[in-house]
JSON list of C-alpha atoms in Angstrom, two decimals:
[
{"chain": "A", "resi": 1, "resn": "UNK", "atom": "CA", "xyz": [-141.36, -159.85, -97.32]},
{"chain": "A", "resi": 2, "resn": "UNK", "atom": "CA", "xyz": [-140.84, -158.49, -93.78]},
{"chain": "A", "resi": 3, "resn": "UNK", "atom": "CA", "xyz": [-144.50, -158.58, -92.68]},
{"chain": "A", "resi": 4, "resn": "UNK", "atom": "CA", "xyz": [-144.77, -162.38, -92.08]},
{"chain": "A", "resi": 5, "resn": "UNK", "atom": "CA", "xyz": [-141.37, -162.41, -90.37]},
{"chain": "A", "resi": 6, "resn": "UNK", "atom": "CA", "xyz": [-142.34, -159.53, -88.10]},
{"chain": "A", "resi": 7, "resn": "UNK", "atom": "CA", "xyz": [-145.69, -161.14, -87.22]},
{"chain": "A", "resi": 8, "resn": "UNK", "atom": "CA", "xyz": [-144.09, -164.50, -86.39]},
{"chain": "A", "resi": 9, "resn": "UNK", "atom": "CA", "xyz": [-141.38, -162.81, -84.36]},
{"chain": "A", "resi": 10, "resn": "UNK", "atom": "CA", "xyz": [-143.90, -160.82, -82.30]},
{"chain": "A", "resi": 11, "resn": "UNK", "atom": "CA", "xyz": [-146.03, -163.91, -81.69]},
{"chain": "A", "resi": 12, "resn": "UNK", "atom": "CA", "xyz": [-143.01, -165.90, -80.51]},
{"chain": "A", "resi": 13, "resn": "UNK", "atom": "CA", "xyz": [-141.88, -163.02, -78.32]},
{"chain": "A", "resi": 14, "resn": "UNK", "atom": "CA", "xyz": [-145.28, -162.69, -76.65]},
{"chain": "A", "resi": 15, "resn": "UNK", "atom": "CA", "xyz": [-145.42, -166.43, -76.04]},
{"chain": "A", "resi": 16, "resn": "UNK", "atom": "CA", "xyz": [-141.96, -166.36, -74.47]},
{"chain": "A", "resi": 17, "resn": "UNK", "atom": "CA", "xyz": [-142.86, -163.44, -72.23]},
{"chain": "A", "resi": 18, "resn": "UNK", "atom": "CA", "xyz": [-146.09, -165.08, -71.14]},
{"chain": "A", "resi": 19, "resn": "UNK", "atom": "CA", "xyz": [-144.27, -168.28, -70.25]},
{"chain": "A", "resi": 20, "resn": "UNK", "atom": "CA", "xyz": [-141.52, -166.38, -68.42]},
{"chain": "A", "resi": 21, "resn": "UNK", "atom": "CA", "xyz": [-143.98, -164.30, -66.42]},
{"chain": "A", "resi": 22, "resn": "UNK", "atom": "CA", "xyz": [-146.37, -167.15, -65.71]},
{"chain": "A", "resi": 23, "resn": "UNK", "atom": "CA", "xyz": [-149.13, -165.73, -67.89]},
{"chain": "A", "resi": 24, "resn": "UNK", "atom": "CA", "xyz": [-149.42, -168.97, -69.83]},
{"chain": "A", "resi": 25, "resn": "UNK", "atom": "CA", "xyz": [-150.58, -170.71, -66.63]},
{"chain": "A", "resi": 26, "resn": "UNK", "atom": "CA", "xyz": [-153.66, -168.52, -66.34]},
{"chain": "A", "resi": 27, "resn": "UNK", "atom": "CA", "xyz": [-156.56, -170.80, -67.09]},
{"chain": "A", "resi": 28, "resn": "UNK", "atom": "CA", "xyz": [-160.24, -170.63, -66.27]},
{"chain": "A", "resi": 29, "resn": "UNK", "atom": "CA", "xyz": [-160.01, -173.32, -63.58]},
{"chain": "A", "resi": 30, "resn": "UNK", "atom": "CA", "xyz": [-157.01, -171.77, -61.85]},
{"chain": "A", "resi": 31, "resn": "UNK", "atom": "CA", "xyz": [-158.59, -168.32, -61.94]},
{"chain": "A", "resi": 32, "resn": "UNK", "atom": "CA", "xyz": [-161.84, -169.63, -60.40]},
{"chain": "A", "resi": 33, "resn": "UNK", "atom": "CA", "xyz": [-159.91, -171.52, -57.72]},
{"chain": "A", "resi": 34, "resn": "UNK", "atom": "CA", "xyz": [-157.94, -168.41, -56.90]},
{"chain": "A", "resi": 35, "resn": "UNK", "atom": "CA", "xyz": [-161.12, -166.39, -56.60]},
{"chain": "A", "resi": 36, "resn": "UNK", "atom": "CA", "xyz": [-162.54, -169.06, -54.32]},
{"chain": "A", "resi": 37, "resn": "UNK", "atom": "CA", "xyz": [-159.45, -169.30, -52.14]},
{"chain": "A", "resi": 38, "resn": "UNK", "atom": "CA", "xyz": [-159.27, -165.52, -51.73]},
{"chain": "A", "resi": 39, "resn": "UNK", "atom": "CA", "xyz": [-162.95, -165.17, -50.98]},
{"chain": "A", "resi": 40, "resn": "UNK", "atom": "CA", "xyz": [-163.63, -162.91, -53.95]},
{"chain": "A", "resi": 41, "resn": "UNK", "atom": "CA", "xyz": [-166.17, -165.18, -55.59]},
{"chain": "A", "resi": 42, "resn": "UNK", "atom": "CA", "xyz": [-168.34, -166.13, -53.86]},
{"chain": "A", "resi": 43, "resn": "UNK", "atom": "CA", "xyz": [-167.71, -163.41, -51.27]},
{"chain": "A", "resi": 44, "resn": "UNK", "atom": "CA", "xyz": [-166.34, -165.24, -48.24]},
{"chain": "A", "resi": 45, "resn": "UNK", "atom": "CA", "xyz": [-163.70, -163.77, -45.89]},
{"chain": "A", "resi": 46, "resn": "UNK", "atom": "CA", "xyz": [-163.06, -167.04, -44.05]},
{"chain": "A", "resi": 47, "resn": "UNK", "atom": "CA", "xyz": [-160.32, -168.40, -46.35]},
{"chain": "A", "resi": 48, "resn": "UNK", "atom": "CA", "xyz": [-158.25, -165.30, -45.70]},
{"chain": "A", "resi": 49, "resn": "UNK", "atom": "CA", "xyz": [-159.06, -165.01, -42.01]},
{"chain": "A", "resi": 50, "resn": "UNK", "atom": "CA", "xyz": [-158.24, -168.65, -41.41]},
{"chain": "A", "resi": 51, "resn": "UNK", "atom": "CA", "xyz": [-154.69, -168.00, -42.57]},
{"chain": "A", "resi": 52, "resn": "UNK", "atom": "CA", "xyz": [-154.16, -165.51, -39.76]},
{"chain": "A", "resi": 53, "resn": "UNK", "atom": "CA", "xyz": [-155.87, -167.45, -36.95]},
{"chain": "A", "resi": 54, "resn": "UNK", "atom": "CA", "xyz": [-153.17, -170.06, -36.40]},
{"chain": "A", "resi": 55, "resn": "UNK", "atom": "CA", "xyz": [-151.71, -170.04, -32.90]},
{"chain": "A", "resi": 56, "resn": "UNK", "atom": "CA", "xyz": [-148.36, -168.61, -32.06]},
{"chain": "A", "resi": 57, "resn": "UNK", "atom": "CA", "xyz": [-146.97, -171.89, -30.86]},
{"chain": "A", "resi": 58, "resn": "UNK", "atom": "CA", "xyz": [-147.64, -173.68, -34.08]},
{"chain": "A", "resi": 59, "resn": "UNK", "atom": "CA", "xyz": [-146.07, -170.76, -35.95]},
{"chain": "A", "resi": 60, "resn": "UNK", "atom": "CA", "xyz": [-143.00, -170.75, -33.78]},
{"chain": "A", "resi": 61, "resn": "UNK", "atom": "CA", "xyz": [-142.69, -174.49, -33.99]},
{"chain": "A", "resi": 62, "resn": "UNK", "atom": "CA", "xyz": [-142.97, -174.41, -37.77]},
{"chain": "A", "resi": 63, "resn": "UNK", "atom": "CA", "xyz": [-140.33, -171.71, -38.04]},
{"chain": "A", "resi": 64, "resn": "UNK", "atom": "CA", "xyz": [-138.07, -173.30, -35.47]},
{"chain": "A", "resi": 65, "resn": "UNK", "atom": "CA", "xyz": [-138.28, -176.54, -37.38]},
{"chain": "A", "resi": 66, "resn": "UNK", "atom": "CA", "xyz": [-136.24, -175.11, -40.25]},
{"chain": "A", "resi": 67, "resn": "UNK", "atom": "CA", "xyz": [-132.57, -175.89, -40.14]},
{"chain": "A", "resi": 68, "resn": "UNK", "atom": "CA", "xyz": [-129.73, -173.66, -41.25]},
{"chain": "A", "resi": 69, "resn": "UNK", "atom": "CA", "xyz": [-129.50, -175.63, -44.48]},
{"chain": "A", "resi": 70, "resn": "UNK", "atom": "CA", "xyz": [-133.15, -174.94, -45.18]},
{"chain": "A", "resi": 71, "resn": "UNK", "atom": "CA", "xyz": [-132.69, -171.25, -44.50]},
{"chain": "A", "resi": 72, "resn": "UNK", "atom": "CA", "xyz": [-129.67, -171.09, -46.81]},
{"chain": "A", "resi": 73, "resn": "UNK", "atom": "CA", "xyz": [-131.59, -173.02, -49.45]},
{"chain": "A", "resi": 74, "resn": "UNK", "atom": "CA", "xyz": [-134.53, -170.65, -49.19]},
{"chain": "A", "resi": 75, "resn": "UNK", "atom": "CA", "xyz": [-132.17, -167.69, -49.37]},
{"chain": "A", "resi": 76, "resn": "UNK", "atom": "CA", "xyz": [-130.54, -169.09, -52.50]},
{"chain": "A", "resi": 77, "resn": "UNK", "atom": "CA", "xyz": [-133.94, -169.71, -54.04]},
{"chain": "A", "resi": 78, "resn": "UNK", "atom": "CA", "xyz": [-135.04, -166.18, -53.22]},
{"chain": "A", "resi": 79, "resn": "UNK", "atom": "CA", "xyz": [-131.87, -164.74, -54.76]},
{"chain": "A", "resi": 80, "resn": "UNK", "atom": "CA", "xyz": [-132.27, -166.99, -57.78]},
{"chain": "A", "resi": 81, "resn": "UNK", "atom": "CA", "xyz": [-135.86, -165.89, -58.14]},
{"chain": "A", "resi": 82, "resn": "UNK", "atom": "CA", "xyz": [-134.81, -162.26, -57.83]},
{"chain": "A", "resi": 83, "resn": "UNK", "atom": "CA", "xyz": [-132.11, -162.78, -60.47]},
{"chain": "A", "resi": 84, "resn": "UNK", "atom": "CA", "xyz": [-134.62, -164.49, -62.74]},
{"chain": "A", "resi": 85, "resn": "UNK", "atom": "CA", "xyz": [-137.06, -161.63, -62.36]},
{"chain": "A", "resi": 86, "resn": "UNK", "atom": "CA", "xyz": [-134.30, -159.11, -63.07]},
{"chain": "A", "resi": 87, "resn": "UNK", "atom": "CA", "xyz": [-133.08, -161.12, -66.06]},
{"chain": "A", "resi": 88, "resn": "UNK", "atom": "CA", "xyz": [-136.58, -161.38, -67.46]},
{"chain": "A", "resi": 89, "resn": "UNK", "atom": "CA", "xyz": [-137.18, -157.67, -67.00]},
{"chain": "A", "resi": 90, "resn": "UNK", "atom": "CA", "xyz": [-133.90, -156.89, -68.78]},
{"chain": "A", "resi": 91, "resn": "UNK", "atom": "CA", "xyz": [-134.74, -159.30, -71.59]},
{"chain": "A", "resi": 92, "resn": "UNK", "atom": "CA", "xyz": [-138.16, -157.76, -71.84]},
{"chain": "A", "resi": 93, "resn": "UNK", "atom": "CA", "xyz": [-136.63, -154.30, -72.18]},
{"chain": "A", "resi": 94, "resn": "UNK", "atom": "CA", "xyz": [-134.11, -155.53, -74.75]},
{"chain": "A", "resi": 95, "resn": "UNK", "atom": "CA", "xyz": [-136.83, -157.21, -76.73]},
{"chain": "A", "resi": 96, "resn": "UNK", "atom": "CA", "xyz": [-138.91, -154.07, -76.60]},
{"chain": "A", "resi": 97, "resn": "UNK", "atom": "CA", "xyz": [-135.99, -152.07, -78.00]},
{"chain": "A", "resi": 98, "resn": "UNK", "atom": "CA", "xyz": [-135.45, -154.77, -80.62]},
{"chain": "A", "resi": 99, "resn": "UNK", "atom": "CA", "xyz": [-139.10, -154.56, -81.64]},
{"chain": "A", "resi": 100, "resn": "UNK", "atom": "CA", "xyz": [-138.82, -150.77, -81.90]},
{"chain": "A", "resi": 101, "resn": "UNK", "atom": "CA", "xyz": [-135.68, -151.15, -84.02]},
{"chain": "A", "resi": 102, "resn": "UNK", "atom": "CA", "xyz": [-137.40, -153.68, -86.29]},
{"chain": "A", "resi": 103, "resn": "UNK", "atom": "CA", "xyz": [-140.35, -151.34, -86.64]},
{"chain": "A", "resi": 104, "resn": "UNK", "atom": "CA", "xyz": [-138.00, -148.53, -87.62]},
{"chain": "A", "resi": 105, "resn": "UNK", "atom": "CA", "xyz": [-136.23, -150.78, -90.12]},
{"chain": "A", "resi": 106, "resn": "UNK", "atom": "CA", "xyz": [-139.57, -151.82, -91.60]},
{"chain": "A", "resi": 107, "resn": "UNK", "atom": "CA", "xyz": [-140.68, -148.20, -91.83]},
{"chain": "A", "resi": 108, "resn": "UNK", "atom": "CA", "xyz": [-137.39, -147.29, -93.53]},
{"chain": "A", "resi": 109, "resn": "UNK", "atom": "CA", "xyz": [-137.75, -150.23, -95.94]},
{"chain": "A", "resi": 110, "resn": "UNK", "atom": "CA", "xyz": [-141.31, -149.24, -96.75]},
{"chain": "A", "resi": 111, "resn": "UNK", "atom": "CA", "xyz": [-140.21, -145.64, -97.33]},
{"chain": "A", "resi": 112, "resn": "UNK", "atom": "CA", "xyz": [-137.35, -146.79, -99.56]},
{"chain": "A", "resi": 113, "resn": "UNK", "atom": "CA", "xyz": [-139.71, -149.11, -101.44]},
{"chain": "A", "resi": 114, "resn": "UNK", "atom": "CA", "xyz": [-142.14, -146.26, -102.01]},
{"chain": "A", "resi": 115, "resn": "UNK", "atom": "CA", "xyz": [-139.30, -144.01, -103.20]},
{"chain": "A", "resi": 116, "resn": "UNK", "atom": "CA", "xyz": [-138.00, -146.75, -105.51]},
{"chain": "A", "resi": 117, "resn": "UNK", "atom": "CA", "xyz": [-141.46, -147.26, -106.96]},
{"chain": "A", "resi": 118, "resn": "UNK", "atom": "CA", "xyz": [-141.81, -143.53, -107.50]},
{"chain": "A", "resi": 119, "resn": "UNK", "atom": "CA", "xyz": [-138.37, -143.35, -109.12]},
{"chain": "A", "resi": 120, "resn": "UNK", "atom": "CA", "xyz": [-139.19, -146.36, -111.32]},
{"chain": "A", "resi": 121, "resn": "UNK", "atom": "CA", "xyz": [-142.43, -144.71, -112.39]},
{"chain": "A", "resi": 122, "resn": "UNK", "atom": "CA", "xyz": [-140.64, -141.46, -113.23]},
{"chain": "A", "resi": 123, "resn": "UNK", "atom": "CA", "xyz": [-137.95, -143.40, -115.13]},
{"chain": "A", "resi": 124, "resn": "UNK", "atom": "CA", "xyz": [-140.58, -145.30, -117.09]},
{"chain": "A", "resi": 125, "resn": "UNK", "atom": "CA", "xyz": [-142.37, -142.06, -117.97]},
{"chain": "A", "resi": 126, "resn": "UNK", "atom": "CA", "xyz": [-139.04, -140.52, -119.03]},
{"chain": "A", "resi": 127, "resn": "UNK", "atom": "CA", "xyz": [-138.22, -143.52, -121.25]},
{"chain": "A", "resi": 128, "resn": "UNK", "atom": "CA", "xyz": [-141.67, -143.33, -122.84]},
{"chain": "A", "resi": 129, "resn": "UNK", "atom": "CA", "xyz": [-141.22, -139.59, -123.43]},
{"chain": "A", "resi": 130, "resn": "UNK", "atom": "CA", "xyz": [-137.80, -140.17, -125.00]},
{"chain": "A", "resi": 131, "resn": "UNK", "atom": "CA", "xyz": [-139.23, -142.90, -127.24]},
{"chain": "A", "resi": 132, "resn": "UNK", "atom": "CA", "xyz": [-142.06, -140.57, -128.28]},
{"chain": "A", "resi": 133, "resn": "UNK", "atom": "CA", "xyz": [-139.55, -137.80, -129.03]},
{"chain": "A", "resi": 134, "resn": "UNK", "atom": "CA", "xyz": [-137.39, -140.22, -131.03]},
{"chain": "A", "resi": 135, "resn": "UNK", "atom": "CA", "xyz": [-140.41, -141.39, -133.02]},
{"chain": "A", "resi": 136, "resn": "UNK", "atom": "CA", "xyz": [-141.41, -137.79, -133.75]},
{"chain": "A", "resi": 137, "resn": "UNK", "atom": "CA", "xyz": [-137.84, -136.94, -134.82]},
{"chain": "A", "resi": 138, "resn": "UNK", "atom": "CA", "xyz": [-137.69, -140.02, -137.07]},
{"chain": "A", "resi": 139, "resn": "UNK", "atom": "CA", "xyz": [-141.06, -139.13, -138.57]},
{"chain": "A", "resi": 140, "resn": "UNK", "atom": "CA", "xyz": [-139.92, -135.56, -139.23]},
{"chain": "A", "resi": 141, "resn": "UNK", "atom": "CA", "xyz": [-136.68, -136.85, -140.80]},
{"chain": "A", "resi": 142, "resn": "UNK", "atom": "CA", "xyz": [-138.64, -139.20, -143.07]},
{"chain": "A", "resi": 143, "resn": "UNK", "atom": "CA", "xyz": [-140.94, -136.36, -144.11]},
{"chain": "A", "resi": 144, "resn": "UNK", "atom": "CA", "xyz": [-137.94, -134.15, -144.90]},
{"chain": "A", "resi": 145, "resn": "UNK", "atom": "CA", "xyz": [-136.35, -136.97, -146.90]},
{"chain": "A", "resi": 146, "resn": "UNK", "atom": "CA", "xyz": [-139.56, -137.51, -148.86]},
{"chain": "A", "resi": 147, "resn": "UNK", "atom": "CA", "xyz": [-139.84, -133.76, -149.51]},
{"chain": "A", "resi": 148, "resn": "UNK", "atom": "CA", "xyz": [-136.21, -133.67, -150.67]},
{"chain": "A", "resi": 149, "resn": "UNK", "atom": "CA", "xyz": [-136.72, -136.59, -153.03]},
{"chain": "A", "resi": 150, "resn": "UNK", "atom": "CA", "xyz": [-139.93, -135.03, -154.35]},
{"chain": "A", "resi": 151, "resn": "UNK", "atom": "CA", "xyz": [-138.07, -131.77, -154.99]},
{"chain": "A", "resi": 152, "resn": "UNK", "atom": "CA", "xyz": [-135.29, -133.67, -156.78]},
{"chain": "A", "resi": 153, "resn": "UNK", "atom": "CA", "xyz": [-137.82, -135.50, -158.93]},
{"chain": "A", "resi": 154, "resn": "UNK", "atom": "CA", "xyz": [-139.58, -132.22, -159.73]},
{"chain": "A", "resi": 155, "resn": "UNK", "atom": "CA", "xyz": [-136.25, -130.59, -160.65]},
{"chain": "A", "resi": 156, "resn": "UNK", "atom": "CA", "xyz": [-135.31, -133.55, -162.85]},
{"chain": "A", "resi": 157, "resn": "UNK", "atom": "CA", "xyz": [-138.72, -133.45, -164.52]},
{"chain": "A", "resi": 158, "resn": "UNK", "atom": "CA", "xyz": [-138.38, -129.70, -165.12]},
{"chain": "A", "resi": 159, "resn": "UNK", "atom": "CA", "xyz": [-134.92, -130.25, -166.59]},
{"chain": "A", "resi": 160, "resn": "UNK", "atom": "CA", "xyz": [-136.22, -132.98, -168.92]},
{"chain": "A", "resi": 161, "resn": "UNK", "atom": "CA", "xyz": [-139.13, -130.78, -169.98]},
{"chain": "A", "resi": 162, "resn": "UNK", "atom": "CA", "xyz": [-136.75, -127.89, -170.66]},
{"chain": "A", "resi": 163, "resn": "UNK", "atom": "CA", "xyz": [-134.45, -130.18, -172.64]},
{"chain": "A", "resi": 164, "resn": "UNK", "atom": "CA", "xyz": [-137.39, -131.49, -174.67]},
{"chain": "A", "resi": 165, "resn": "UNK", "atom": "CA", "xyz": [-138.57, -127.94, -175.32]},
{"chain": "A", "resi": 166, "resn": "UNK", "atom": "CA", "xyz": [-135.06, -126.96, -176.47]},
{"chain": "A", "resi": 167, "resn": "UNK", "atom": "CA", "xyz": [-134.87, -129.98, -178.75]},
{"chain": "A", "resi": 168, "resn": "UNK", "atom": "CA", "xyz": [-138.29, -129.19, -180.23]},
{"chain": "A", "resi": 169, "resn": "UNK", "atom": "CA", "xyz": [-137.22, -125.56, -180.77]},
{"chain": "A", "resi": 170, "resn": "UNK", "atom": "CA", "xyz": [-134.01, -126.61, -182.52]},
{"chain": "A", "resi": 171, "resn": "UNK", "atom": "CA", "xyz": [-135.91, -129.13, -184.63]},
{"chain": "A", "resi": 172, "resn": "UNK", "atom": "CA", "xyz": [-138.37, -126.40, -185.67]},
{"chain": "A", "resi": 173, "resn": "UNK", "atom": "CA", "xyz": [-135.49, -124.13, -186.63]},
{"chain": "A", "resi": 174, "resn": "UNK", "atom": "CA", "xyz": [-133.93, -126.90, -188.74]},
{"chain": "A", "resi": 175, "resn": "UNK", "atom": "CA", "xyz": [-137.24, -127.52, -190.48]},
{"chain": "A", "resi": 176, "resn": "UNK", "atom": "CA", "xyz": [-137.60, -123.79, -191.15]},
{"chain": "A", "resi": 177, "resn": "UNK", "atom": "CA", "xyz": [-134.08, -123.61, -192.60]},
{"chain": "A", "resi": 178, "resn": "UNK", "atom": "CA", "xyz": [-134.56, -126.60, -194.95]},
{"chain": "A", "resi": 179, "resn": "UNK", "atom": "CA", "xyz": [-136.88, -124.78, -197.51]},
{"chain": "A", "resi": 180, "resn": "UNK", "atom": "CA", "xyz": [-134.38, -121.95, -197.96]},
{"chain": "A", "resi": 181, "resn": "UNK", "atom": "CA", "xyz": [-131.58, -124.47, -198.55]},
{"chain": "A", "resi": 182, "resn": "UNK", "atom": "CA", "xyz": [-133.67, -126.31, -201.12]},
{"chain": "A", "resi": 183, "resn": "UNK", "atom": "CA", "xyz": [-134.52, -123.04, -202.86]},
{"chain": "A", "resi": 184, "resn": "UNK", "atom": "CA", "xyz": [-130.83, -122.15, -203.02]},
{"chain": "A", "resi": 185, "resn": "UNK", "atom": "CA", "xyz": [-130.10, -125.58, -204.53]},
{"chain": "A", "resi": 186, "resn": "UNK", "atom": "CA", "xyz": [-132.82, -125.07, -207.13]},
{"chain": "A", "resi": 187, "resn": "UNK", "atom": "CA", "xyz": [-131.43, -121.66, -207.99]},
{"chain": "A", "resi": 188, "resn": "UNK", "atom": "CA", "xyz": [-127.97, -123.16, -208.38]},
{"chain": "A", "resi": 189, "resn": "UNK", "atom": "CA", "xyz": [-129.29, -125.87, -210.67]},
{"chain": "A", "resi": 190, "resn": "UNK", "atom": "CA", "xyz": [-131.00, -123.23, -212.80]},
{"chain": "A", "resi": 191, "resn": "UNK", "atom": "CA", "xyz": [-127.78, -121.23, -213.05]},
{"chain": "A", "resi": 192, "resn": "UNK", "atom": "CA", "xyz": [-125.79, -124.33, -213.93]},
{"chain": "A", "resi": 193, "resn": "UNK", "atom": "CA", "xyz": [-128.31, -125.24, -216.61]},
{"chain": "A", "resi": 194, "resn": "UNK", "atom": "CA", "xyz": [-128.08, -121.73, -218.09]},
{"chain": "A", "resi": 195, "resn": "UNK", "atom": "CA", "xyz": [-124.31, -121.91, -218.14]},
{"chain": "A", "resi": 196, "resn": "UNK", "atom": "CA", "xyz": [-124.43, -125.29, -219.85]},
{"chain": "A", "resi": 197, "resn": "UNK", "atom": "CA", "xyz": [-126.76, -123.90, -222.51]},
{"chain": "A", "resi": 198, "resn": "UNK", "atom": "CA", "xyz": [-124.42, -121.03, -223.20]},
{"chain": "A", "resi": 199, "resn": "UNK", "atom": "CA", "xyz": [-121.50, -123.43, -223.52]},
{"chain": "A", "resi": 200, "resn": "UNK", "atom": "CA", "xyz": [-123.41, -125.60, -225.95]},
{"chain": "A", "resi": 201, "resn": "UNK", "atom": "CA", "xyz": [-124.36, -122.61, -228.00]},
{"chain": "A", "resi": 202, "resn": "UNK", "atom": "CA", "xyz": [-120.76, -121.47, -228.08]},
{"chain": "A", "resi": 203, "resn": "UNK", "atom": "CA", "xyz": [-119.62, -124.92, -229.08]},
{"chain": "A", "resi": 204, "resn": "UNK", "atom": "CA", "xyz": [-122.09, -125.06, -231.92]},
{"chain": "A", "resi": 205, "resn": "UNK", "atom": "CA", "xyz": [-120.91, -121.69, -233.13]},
{"chain": "A", "resi": 206, "resn": "UNK", "atom": "CA", "xyz": [-117.23, -122.76, -233.15]},
{"chain": "A", "resi": 207, "resn": "UNK", "atom": "CA", "xyz": [-115.70, -123.81, -236.54]},
{"chain": "A", "resi": 208, "resn": "UNK", "atom": "CA", "xyz": [-115.61, -127.42, -237.40]},
{"chain": "A", "resi": 209, "resn": "UNK", "atom": "CA", "xyz": [-112.16, -128.95, -237.71]},
{"chain": "A", "resi": 210, "resn": "UNK", "atom": "CA", "xyz": [-111.63, -131.62, -240.40]},
{"chain": "A", "resi": 211, "resn": "UNK", "atom": "CA", "xyz": [-108.92, -134.14, -240.85]},
{"chain": "A", "resi": 212, "resn": "UNK", "atom": "CA", "xyz": [-106.79, -134.54, -243.97]},
{"chain": "A", "resi": 213, "resn": "UNK", "atom": "CA", "xyz": [-109.20, -137.13, -245.24]},
{"chain": "A", "resi": 214, "resn": "UNK", "atom": "CA", "xyz": [-112.13, -134.77, -244.90]},
{"chain": "A", "resi": 215, "resn": "UNK", "atom": "CA", "xyz": [-113.73, -136.07, -241.67]},
{"chain": "A", "resi": 216, "resn": "UNK", "atom": "CA", "xyz": [-114.95, -133.68, -239.01]},
{"chain": "A", "resi": 217, "resn": "UNK", "atom": "CA", "xyz": [-113.25, -133.80, -235.64]},
{"chain": "A", "resi": 218, "resn": "UNK", "atom": "CA", "xyz": [-115.56, -133.64, -232.62]},
{"chain": "A", "resi": 219, "resn": "UNK", "atom": "CA", "xyz": [-113.76, -132.38, -229.53]},
{"chain": "A", "resi": 220, "resn": "UNK", "atom": "CA", "xyz": [-114.92, -133.68, -226.16]},
{"chain": "A", "resi": 221, "resn": "UNK", "atom": "CA", "xyz": [-116.86, -131.28, -224.06]},
{"chain": "A", "resi": 222, "resn": "UNK", "atom": "CA", "xyz": [-114.06, -130.83, -221.59]},
{"chain": "A", "resi": 223, "resn": "UNK", "atom": "CA", "xyz": [-111.81, -129.48, -224.34]},
{"chain": "A", "resi": 224, "resn": "UNK", "atom": "CA", "xyz": [-114.33, -127.08, -225.69]}
]
């Protein structure tokens, strides 16, 4: 975000400095004319020598032709020019410090951005690690729950099997006890039959009772 702003600011600053120092006026034509007027290219000392060959009278007359107003005006212009040069030099120094400060700010921002990216990366890795740990813990909990339920089902199945085995054992015991009960019942019936036979024999041996008219009286079995 700061790179385009910094580039534009530096370009505008350089343009301002070039205009203030007259650098923007340097063109190919002016440079060639200056070389020609100074005798640098093509080498010719006459333009410079001609400036110093004027006669003393013309120089004195030209200087004496200036009035006090002109001298004061020239002095004011010289002071103004000096102030302008000083102002531009101060501004140049201030701008240089401002550029250094901006560079420091940009370096600090870049350092902070790098640190933030590093912290964000570490935070992301930590979150992923915590999610992985949570998934592993949930998986382990599910496995424990499944093992617990399997153990409960196995215990219930063992209990049902034990109960069935107990029921089968009791049923076998009842079946084993039934023949002895039936044999005891048969023995009782035999004894009862023998007793009944003895009673009948006793009844037949008892004297017969007759009525006054000569009929035999048969007593019921319960009175015998």
